[in-house]
mmCIF file of C-alpha atoms in Angstrom:
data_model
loop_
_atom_site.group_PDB
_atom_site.id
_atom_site.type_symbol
_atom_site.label_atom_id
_atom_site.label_comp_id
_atom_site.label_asym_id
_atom_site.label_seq_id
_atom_site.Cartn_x
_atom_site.Cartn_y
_atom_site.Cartn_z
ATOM 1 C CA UNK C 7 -28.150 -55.551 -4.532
ATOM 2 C CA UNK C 8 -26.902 -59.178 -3.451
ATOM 3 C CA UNK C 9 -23.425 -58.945 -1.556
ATOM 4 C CA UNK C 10 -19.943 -60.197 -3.084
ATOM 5 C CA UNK C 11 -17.679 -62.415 -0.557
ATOM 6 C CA UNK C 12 -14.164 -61.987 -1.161
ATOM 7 C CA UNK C 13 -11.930 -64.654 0.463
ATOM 8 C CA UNK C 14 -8.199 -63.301 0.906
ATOM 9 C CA UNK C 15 -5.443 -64.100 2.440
ATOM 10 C CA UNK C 16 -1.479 -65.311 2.033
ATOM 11 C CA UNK C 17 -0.951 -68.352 0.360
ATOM 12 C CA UNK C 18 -1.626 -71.808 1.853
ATOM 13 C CA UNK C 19 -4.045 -70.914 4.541
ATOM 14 C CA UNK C 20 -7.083 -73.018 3.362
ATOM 15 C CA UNK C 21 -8.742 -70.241 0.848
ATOM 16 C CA UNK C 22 -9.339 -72.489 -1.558
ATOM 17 C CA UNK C 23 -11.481 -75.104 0.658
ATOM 18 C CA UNK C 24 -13.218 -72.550 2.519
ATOM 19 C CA UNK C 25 -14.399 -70.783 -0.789
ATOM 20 C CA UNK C 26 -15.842 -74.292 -2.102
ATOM 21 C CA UNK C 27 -17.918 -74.678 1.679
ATOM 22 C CA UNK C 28 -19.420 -71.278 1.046
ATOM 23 C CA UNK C 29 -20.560 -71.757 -2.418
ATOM 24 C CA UNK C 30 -22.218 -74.758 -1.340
ATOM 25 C CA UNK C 31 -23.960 -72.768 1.216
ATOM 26 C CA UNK C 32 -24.257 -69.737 -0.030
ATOM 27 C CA UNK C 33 -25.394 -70.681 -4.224
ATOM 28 C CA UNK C 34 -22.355 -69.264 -5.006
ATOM 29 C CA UNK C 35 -20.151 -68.981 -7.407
ATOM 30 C CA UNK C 36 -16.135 -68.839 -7.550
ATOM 31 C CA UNK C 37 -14.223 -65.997 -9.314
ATOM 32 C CA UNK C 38 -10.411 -65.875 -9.451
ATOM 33 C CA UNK C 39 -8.618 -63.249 -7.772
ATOM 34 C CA UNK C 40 -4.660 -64.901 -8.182
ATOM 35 C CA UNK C 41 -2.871 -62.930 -10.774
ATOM 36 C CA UNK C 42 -1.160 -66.153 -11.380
ATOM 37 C CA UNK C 43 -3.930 -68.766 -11.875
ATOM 38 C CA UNK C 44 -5.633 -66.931 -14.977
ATOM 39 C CA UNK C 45 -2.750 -68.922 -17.063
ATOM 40 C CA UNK C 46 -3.273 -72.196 -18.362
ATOM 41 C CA UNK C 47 -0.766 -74.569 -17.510
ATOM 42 C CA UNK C 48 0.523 -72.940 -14.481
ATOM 43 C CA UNK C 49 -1.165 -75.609 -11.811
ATOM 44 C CA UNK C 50 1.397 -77.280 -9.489
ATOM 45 C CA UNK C 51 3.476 -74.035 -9.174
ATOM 46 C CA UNK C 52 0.414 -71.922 -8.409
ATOM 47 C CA UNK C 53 -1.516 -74.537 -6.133
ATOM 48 C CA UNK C 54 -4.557 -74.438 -8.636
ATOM 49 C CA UNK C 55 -7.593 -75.800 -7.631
ATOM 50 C CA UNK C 56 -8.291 -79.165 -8.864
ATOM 51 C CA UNK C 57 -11.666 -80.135 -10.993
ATOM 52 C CA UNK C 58 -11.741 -82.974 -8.210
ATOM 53 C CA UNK C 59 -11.593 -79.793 -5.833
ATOM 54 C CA UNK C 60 -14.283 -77.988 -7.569
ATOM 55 C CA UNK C 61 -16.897 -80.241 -6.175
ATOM 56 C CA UNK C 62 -19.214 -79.012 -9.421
ATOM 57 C CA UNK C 63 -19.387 -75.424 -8.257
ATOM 58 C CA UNK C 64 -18.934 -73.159 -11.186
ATOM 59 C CA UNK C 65 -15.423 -71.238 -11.224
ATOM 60 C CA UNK C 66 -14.674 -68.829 -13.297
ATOM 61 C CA UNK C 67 -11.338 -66.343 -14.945
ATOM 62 C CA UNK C 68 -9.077 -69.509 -14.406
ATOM 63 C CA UNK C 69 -7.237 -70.730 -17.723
ATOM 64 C CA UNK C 70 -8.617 -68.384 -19.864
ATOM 65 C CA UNK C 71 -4.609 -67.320 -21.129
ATOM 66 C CA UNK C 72 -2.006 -68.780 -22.521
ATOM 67 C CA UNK C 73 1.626 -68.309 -20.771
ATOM 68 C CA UNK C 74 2.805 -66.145 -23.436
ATOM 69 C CA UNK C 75 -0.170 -63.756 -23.638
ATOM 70 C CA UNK C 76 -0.240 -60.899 -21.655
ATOM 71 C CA UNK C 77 -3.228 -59.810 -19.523
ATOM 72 C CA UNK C 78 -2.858 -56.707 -17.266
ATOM 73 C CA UNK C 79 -5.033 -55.755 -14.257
ATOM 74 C CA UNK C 80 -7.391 -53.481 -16.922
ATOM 75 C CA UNK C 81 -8.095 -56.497 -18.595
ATOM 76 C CA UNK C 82 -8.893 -58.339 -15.205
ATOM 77 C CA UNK C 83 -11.090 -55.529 -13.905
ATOM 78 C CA UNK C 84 -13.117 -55.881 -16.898
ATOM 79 C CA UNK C 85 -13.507 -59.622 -17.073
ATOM 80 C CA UNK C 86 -14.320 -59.682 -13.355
ATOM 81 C CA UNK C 87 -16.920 -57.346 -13.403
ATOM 82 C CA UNK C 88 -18.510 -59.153 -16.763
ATOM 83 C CA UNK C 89 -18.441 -62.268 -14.603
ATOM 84 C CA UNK C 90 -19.848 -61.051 -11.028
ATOM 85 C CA UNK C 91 -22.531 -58.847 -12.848
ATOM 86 C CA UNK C 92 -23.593 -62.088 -14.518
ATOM 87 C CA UNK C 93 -23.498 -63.837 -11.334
ATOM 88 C CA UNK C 94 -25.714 -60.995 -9.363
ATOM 89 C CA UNK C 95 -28.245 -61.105 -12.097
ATOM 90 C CA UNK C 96 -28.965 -65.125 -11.182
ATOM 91 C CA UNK C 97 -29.003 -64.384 -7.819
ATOM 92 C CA UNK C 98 -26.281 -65.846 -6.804
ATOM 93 C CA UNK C 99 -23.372 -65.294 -4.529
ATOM 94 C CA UNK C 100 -20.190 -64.153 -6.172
ATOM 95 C CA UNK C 101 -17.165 -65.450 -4.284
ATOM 96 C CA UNK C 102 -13.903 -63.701 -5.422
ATOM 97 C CA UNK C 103 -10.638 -66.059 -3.833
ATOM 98 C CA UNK C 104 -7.185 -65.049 -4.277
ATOM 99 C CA UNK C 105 -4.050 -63.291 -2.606
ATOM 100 C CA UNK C 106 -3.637 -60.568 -5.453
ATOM 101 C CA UNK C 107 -4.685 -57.692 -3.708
ATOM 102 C CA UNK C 108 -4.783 -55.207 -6.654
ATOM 103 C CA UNK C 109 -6.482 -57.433 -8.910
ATOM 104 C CA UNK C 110 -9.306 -57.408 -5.866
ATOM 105 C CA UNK C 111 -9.086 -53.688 -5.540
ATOM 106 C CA UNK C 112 -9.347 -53.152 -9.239
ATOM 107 C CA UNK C 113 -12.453 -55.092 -9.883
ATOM 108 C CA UNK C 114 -14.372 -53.999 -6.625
ATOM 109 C CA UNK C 115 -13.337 -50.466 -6.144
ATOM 110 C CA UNK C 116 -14.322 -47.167 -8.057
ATOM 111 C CA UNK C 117 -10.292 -47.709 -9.955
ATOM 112 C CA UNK C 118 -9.993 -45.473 -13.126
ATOM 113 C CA UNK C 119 -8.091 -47.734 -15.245
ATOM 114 C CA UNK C 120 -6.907 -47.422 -18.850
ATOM 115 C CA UNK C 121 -6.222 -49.799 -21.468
ATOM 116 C CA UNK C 122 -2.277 -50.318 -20.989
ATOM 117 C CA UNK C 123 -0.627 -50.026 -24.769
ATOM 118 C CA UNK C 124 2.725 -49.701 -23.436
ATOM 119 C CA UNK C 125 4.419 -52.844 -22.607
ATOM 120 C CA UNK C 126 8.043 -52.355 -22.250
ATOM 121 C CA UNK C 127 9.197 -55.156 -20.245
ATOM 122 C CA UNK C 128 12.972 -53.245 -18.954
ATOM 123 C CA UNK C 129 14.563 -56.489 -19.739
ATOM 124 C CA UNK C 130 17.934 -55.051 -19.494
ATOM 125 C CA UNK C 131 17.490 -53.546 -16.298
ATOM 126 C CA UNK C 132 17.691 -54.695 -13.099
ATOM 127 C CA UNK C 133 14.868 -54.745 -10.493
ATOM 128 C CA UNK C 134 16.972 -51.571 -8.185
ATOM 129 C CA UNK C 135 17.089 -49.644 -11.563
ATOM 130 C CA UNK C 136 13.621 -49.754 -12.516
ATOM 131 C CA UNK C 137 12.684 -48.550 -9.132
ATOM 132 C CA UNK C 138 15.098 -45.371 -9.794
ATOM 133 C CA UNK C 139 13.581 -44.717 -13.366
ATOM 134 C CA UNK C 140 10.275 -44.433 -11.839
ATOM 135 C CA UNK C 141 11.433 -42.618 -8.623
ATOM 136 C CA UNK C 142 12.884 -39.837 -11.013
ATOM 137 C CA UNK C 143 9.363 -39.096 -12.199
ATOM 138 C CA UNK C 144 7.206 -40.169 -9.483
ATOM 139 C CA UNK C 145 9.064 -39.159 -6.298
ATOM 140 C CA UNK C 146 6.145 -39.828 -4.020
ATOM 141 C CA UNK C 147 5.063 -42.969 -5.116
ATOM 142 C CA UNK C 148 4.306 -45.573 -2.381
ATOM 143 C CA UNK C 149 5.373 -48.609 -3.634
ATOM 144 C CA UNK C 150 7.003 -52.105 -3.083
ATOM 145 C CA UNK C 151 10.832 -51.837 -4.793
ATOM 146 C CA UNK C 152 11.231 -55.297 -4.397
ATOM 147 C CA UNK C 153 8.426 -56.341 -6.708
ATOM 148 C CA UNK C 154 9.890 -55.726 -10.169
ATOM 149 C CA UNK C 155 6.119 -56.598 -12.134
ATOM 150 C CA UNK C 156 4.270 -53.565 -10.179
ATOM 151 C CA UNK C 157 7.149 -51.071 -10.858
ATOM 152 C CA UNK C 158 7.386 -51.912 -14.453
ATOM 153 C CA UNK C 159 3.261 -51.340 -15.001
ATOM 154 C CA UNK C 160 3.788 -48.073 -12.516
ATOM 155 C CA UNK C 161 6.568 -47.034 -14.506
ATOM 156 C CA UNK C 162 4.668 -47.761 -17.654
ATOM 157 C CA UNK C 163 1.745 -46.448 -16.567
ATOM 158 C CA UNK C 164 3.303 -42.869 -15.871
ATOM 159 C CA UNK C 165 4.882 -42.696 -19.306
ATOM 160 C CA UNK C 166 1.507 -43.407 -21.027
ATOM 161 C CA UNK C 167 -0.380 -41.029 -18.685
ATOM 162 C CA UNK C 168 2.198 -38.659 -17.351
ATOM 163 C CA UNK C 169 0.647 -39.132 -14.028
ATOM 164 C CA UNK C 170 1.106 -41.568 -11.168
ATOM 165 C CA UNK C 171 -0.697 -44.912 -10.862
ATOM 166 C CA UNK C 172 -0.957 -43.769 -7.287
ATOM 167 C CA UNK C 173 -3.619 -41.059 -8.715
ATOM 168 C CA UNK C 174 -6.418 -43.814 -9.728
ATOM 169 C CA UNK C 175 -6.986 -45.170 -6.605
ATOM 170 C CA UNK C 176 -10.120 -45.001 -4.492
ATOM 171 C CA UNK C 177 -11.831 -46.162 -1.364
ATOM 172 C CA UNK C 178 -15.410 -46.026 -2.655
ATOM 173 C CA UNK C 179 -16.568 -49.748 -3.600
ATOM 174 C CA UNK C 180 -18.959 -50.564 -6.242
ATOM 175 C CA UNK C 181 -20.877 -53.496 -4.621
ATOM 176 C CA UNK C 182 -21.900 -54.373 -1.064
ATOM 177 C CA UNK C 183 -19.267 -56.817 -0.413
ATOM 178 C CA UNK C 184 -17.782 -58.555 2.753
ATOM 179 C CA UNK C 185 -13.765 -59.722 2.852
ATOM 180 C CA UNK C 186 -12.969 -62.289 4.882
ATOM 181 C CA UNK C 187 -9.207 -63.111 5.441
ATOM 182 C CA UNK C 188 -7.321 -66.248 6.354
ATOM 183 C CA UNK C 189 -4.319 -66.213 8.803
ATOM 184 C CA UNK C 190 -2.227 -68.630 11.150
ATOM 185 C CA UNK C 191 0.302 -67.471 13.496
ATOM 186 C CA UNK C 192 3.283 -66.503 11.454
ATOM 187 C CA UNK C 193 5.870 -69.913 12.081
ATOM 188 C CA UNK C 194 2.741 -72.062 11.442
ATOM 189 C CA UNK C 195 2.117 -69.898 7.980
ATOM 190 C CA UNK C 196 6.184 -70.356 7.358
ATOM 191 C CA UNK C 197 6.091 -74.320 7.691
ATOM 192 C CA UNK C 198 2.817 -74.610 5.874
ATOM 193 C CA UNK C 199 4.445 -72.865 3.116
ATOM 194 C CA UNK C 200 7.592 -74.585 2.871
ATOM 195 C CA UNK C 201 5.467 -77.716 2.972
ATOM 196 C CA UNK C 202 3.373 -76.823 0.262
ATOM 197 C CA UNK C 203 6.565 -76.371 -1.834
ATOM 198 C CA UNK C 204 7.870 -79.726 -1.294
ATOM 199 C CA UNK C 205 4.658 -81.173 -1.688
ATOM 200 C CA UNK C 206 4.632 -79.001 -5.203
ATOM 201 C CA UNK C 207 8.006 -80.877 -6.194
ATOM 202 C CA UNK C 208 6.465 -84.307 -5.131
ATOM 203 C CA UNK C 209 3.097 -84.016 -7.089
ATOM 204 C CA UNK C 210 5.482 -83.049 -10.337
ATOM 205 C CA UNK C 211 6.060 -79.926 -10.313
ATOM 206 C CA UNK C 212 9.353 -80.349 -12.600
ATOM 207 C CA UNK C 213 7.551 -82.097 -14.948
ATOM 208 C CA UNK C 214 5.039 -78.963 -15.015
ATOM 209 C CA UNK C 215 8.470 -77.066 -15.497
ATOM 210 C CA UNK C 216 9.254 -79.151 -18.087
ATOM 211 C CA UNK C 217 6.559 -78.621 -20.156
ATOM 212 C CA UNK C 218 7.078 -75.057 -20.018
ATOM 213 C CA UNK C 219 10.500 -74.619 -20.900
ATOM 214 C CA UNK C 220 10.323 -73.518 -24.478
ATOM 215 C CA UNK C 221 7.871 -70.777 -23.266
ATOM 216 C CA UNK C 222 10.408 -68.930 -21.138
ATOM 217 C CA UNK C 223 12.283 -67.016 -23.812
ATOM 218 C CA UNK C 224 8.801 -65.020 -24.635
ATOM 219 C CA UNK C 225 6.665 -65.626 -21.330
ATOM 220 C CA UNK C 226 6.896 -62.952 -19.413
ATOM 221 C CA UNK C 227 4.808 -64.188 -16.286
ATOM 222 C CA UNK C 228 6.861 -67.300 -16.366
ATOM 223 C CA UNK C 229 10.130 -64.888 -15.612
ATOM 224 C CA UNK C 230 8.235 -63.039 -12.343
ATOM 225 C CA UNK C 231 5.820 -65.580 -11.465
ATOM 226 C CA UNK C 232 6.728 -67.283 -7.434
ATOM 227 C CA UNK C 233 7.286 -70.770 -8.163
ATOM 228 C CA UNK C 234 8.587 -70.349 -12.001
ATOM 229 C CA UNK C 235 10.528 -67.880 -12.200
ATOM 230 C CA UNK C 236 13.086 -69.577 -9.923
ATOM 231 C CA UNK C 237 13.836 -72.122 -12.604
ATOM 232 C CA UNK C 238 14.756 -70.369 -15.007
ATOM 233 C CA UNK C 239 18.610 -70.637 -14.110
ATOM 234 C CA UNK C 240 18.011 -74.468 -13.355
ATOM 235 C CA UNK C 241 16.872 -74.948 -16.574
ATOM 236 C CA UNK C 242 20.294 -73.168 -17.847
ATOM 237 C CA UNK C 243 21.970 -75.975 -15.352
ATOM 238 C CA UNK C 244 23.325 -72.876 -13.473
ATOM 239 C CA UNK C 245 21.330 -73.126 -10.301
ATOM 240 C CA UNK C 246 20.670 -76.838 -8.609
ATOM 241 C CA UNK C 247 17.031 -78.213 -7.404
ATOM 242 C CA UNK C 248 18.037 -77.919 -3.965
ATOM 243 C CA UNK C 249 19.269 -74.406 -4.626
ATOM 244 C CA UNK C 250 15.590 -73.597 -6.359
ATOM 245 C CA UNK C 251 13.579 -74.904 -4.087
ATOM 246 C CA UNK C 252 14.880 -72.723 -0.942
ATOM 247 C CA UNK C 253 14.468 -69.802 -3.446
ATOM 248 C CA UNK C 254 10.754 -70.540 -3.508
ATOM 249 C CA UNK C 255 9.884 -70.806 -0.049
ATOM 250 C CA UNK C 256 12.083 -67.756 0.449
ATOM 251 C CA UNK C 257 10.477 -65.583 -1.916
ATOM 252 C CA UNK C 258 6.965 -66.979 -0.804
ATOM 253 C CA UNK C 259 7.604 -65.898 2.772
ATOM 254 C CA UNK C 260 8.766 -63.001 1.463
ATOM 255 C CA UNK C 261 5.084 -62.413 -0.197
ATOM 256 C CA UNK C 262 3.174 -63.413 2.281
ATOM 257 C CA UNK C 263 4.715 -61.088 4.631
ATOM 258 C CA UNK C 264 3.829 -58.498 1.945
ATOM 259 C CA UNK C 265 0.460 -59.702 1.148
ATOM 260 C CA UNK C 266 -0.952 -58.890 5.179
ATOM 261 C CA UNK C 267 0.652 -55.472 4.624
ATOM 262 C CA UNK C 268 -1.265 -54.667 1.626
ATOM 263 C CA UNK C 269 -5.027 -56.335 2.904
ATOM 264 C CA UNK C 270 -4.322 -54.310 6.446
ATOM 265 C CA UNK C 271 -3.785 -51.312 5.011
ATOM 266 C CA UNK C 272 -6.243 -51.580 1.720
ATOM 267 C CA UNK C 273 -9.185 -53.378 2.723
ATOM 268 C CA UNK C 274 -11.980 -53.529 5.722
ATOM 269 C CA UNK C 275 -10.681 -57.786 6.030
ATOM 270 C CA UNK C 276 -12.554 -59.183 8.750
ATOM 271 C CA UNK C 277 -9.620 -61.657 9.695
ATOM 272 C CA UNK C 278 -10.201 -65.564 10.842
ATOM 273 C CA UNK C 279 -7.665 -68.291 12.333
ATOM 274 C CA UNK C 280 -7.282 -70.973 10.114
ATOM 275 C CA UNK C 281 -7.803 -73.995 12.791
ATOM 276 C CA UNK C 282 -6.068 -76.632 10.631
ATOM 277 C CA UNK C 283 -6.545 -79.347 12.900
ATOM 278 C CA UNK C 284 -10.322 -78.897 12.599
ATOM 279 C CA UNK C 285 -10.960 -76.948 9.651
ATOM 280 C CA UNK C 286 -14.643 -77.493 9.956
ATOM 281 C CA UNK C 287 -14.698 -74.653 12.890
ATOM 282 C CA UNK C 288 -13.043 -72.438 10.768
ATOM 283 C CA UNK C 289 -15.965 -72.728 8.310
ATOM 284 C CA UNK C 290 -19.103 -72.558 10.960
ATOM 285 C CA UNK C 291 -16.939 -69.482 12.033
ATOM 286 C CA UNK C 292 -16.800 -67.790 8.997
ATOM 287 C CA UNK C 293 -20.905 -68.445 7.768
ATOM 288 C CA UNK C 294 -21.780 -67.424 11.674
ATOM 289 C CA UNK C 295 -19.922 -64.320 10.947
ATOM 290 C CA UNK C 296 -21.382 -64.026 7.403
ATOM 291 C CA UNK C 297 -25.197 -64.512 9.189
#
């Protein structure tokens, strides 16, 4: 069986430019592995890769929702295995990118998922008290209480199933694959990512925003999405621009931080500087390492 290459990593390290070099190399193919970038219309905010970008390599699982749908990491393990089953039978290289480390996990390991039918979003609770609903009937559960999207599907989950999420995972993977991860010394990663986000607001971001604004009252990735969800008070002229944008670097340090705890402790990553001033060595590093 051909291998699967997943490139991982926190965002704005350079996964999107080093998955492009290895397709060329490797006949491969691209496969989306960002929780956020399966929406259509969600480009500046999510750092998207450009058609320009694509370089004519096939990509695949990007756009294929509309903000107000709902798609739930059953419904991405299913696509993605569709798509890199398709991709093995041609004989080429499937190249999963992206920082969502469950969304990884689901579609390459042995997960047990089920079709999610309950979708109770706990709108008029607060992040704190979801975490207590779900500690009250799964006291063991390992989980981020910060991250108000995964406790609402883990406290969904356990109502539907009257077991914990926690019982469906595995380590056994279902294809040969190979994850190579991204990093940069940790202030480098910080100022990289609060460049990215003015950068965002320069190449129109707002008007993105904009565009979206009538989607808000029914979207519910718009309302926990990094880089969205912050303006939802700004567009309620409670919160200023200034005020937004220090929100959004905040919270994306805050995921980065959270995204290397999740790849060290979930995944075999085989881990590779970013050397931004020469990105090129970066790239013979990784295919030497691939060899």
């Amino acid at each position: 069986m051909s291998r699967v290459i997943v490139i991982t990593g926190p965002t704005a390290v350079g996964k999107t430019k080093l998955s492009i070099e290895l397709a060329k190399k490797l006949n491969g193919e691209i496969i989306n592995a960002d929780a956020m970038q399966v929406y259509k219309g969600l480009n500046i905010g999510t750092a998207k890769v450009t058609e320009k970008e694509k370089e004519n390599i096939p990509h695949h699982l990007f756009d294929i929702k509309e903000v107000e749908e709902e798609y739930s990491i059953y419904n991405y393990q299913k696509d993605c295995r569709k798509v890199i089953d398709n991709i093995l039978r041609r004989n080429k290289t499937p190249i999963l990118v992206g920082g969502t480390g469950l969304y990884i996990k689901a579609a390459l390991y042995d997960y047990k998922l089920s079709e999610e039918k309950t979708n109770n979003t706990y709108d008029n609770l607060k992040t704190e008290e979801i975490y207590k609903e779900l500690l009250k009937l799964d006291k063991d559960i390992n989980i981020d209480k910060n991250n108000r999207r995964r406790l609402i599907r883990a406290l969904n989950y356990y109502k539907e199933n009257n077991t914990s999420i926690s019982n469906n995972k595995t380590n056994k993977l279902l294809y040969d694959t190979i994850f190579i991860g991204l990093t940069t010394d940790r202030e480098i990663l910080y100022k990289k990512i609060n460049q990215r986000v003015d950068n965002m607001i320069k190449n129109g971001l707002l008007g993105e925003i904009d565009s979206l604004k009538d989607s808000y009252k029914t979207s519910r990735i718009l309302n926990s999405a990094i880089g969205y969800k912050e303006f939802y008070d700004y567009l309620e002229n409670n919160k200023s621009l200034e005020d937004v944008v220090k929100e959004i670097k905040k919270n994306s340090r805050h995921y980065a931080k959270r995204q290397y705890t999740f790849f060290n402790n979930q995944m075999k990553v085989a881990w590779f500087d970013a050397d931004f001033n020469n990105f090129e060595r970066t790239i013979d590093k990784v295919i030497d390492y691939l060899n």
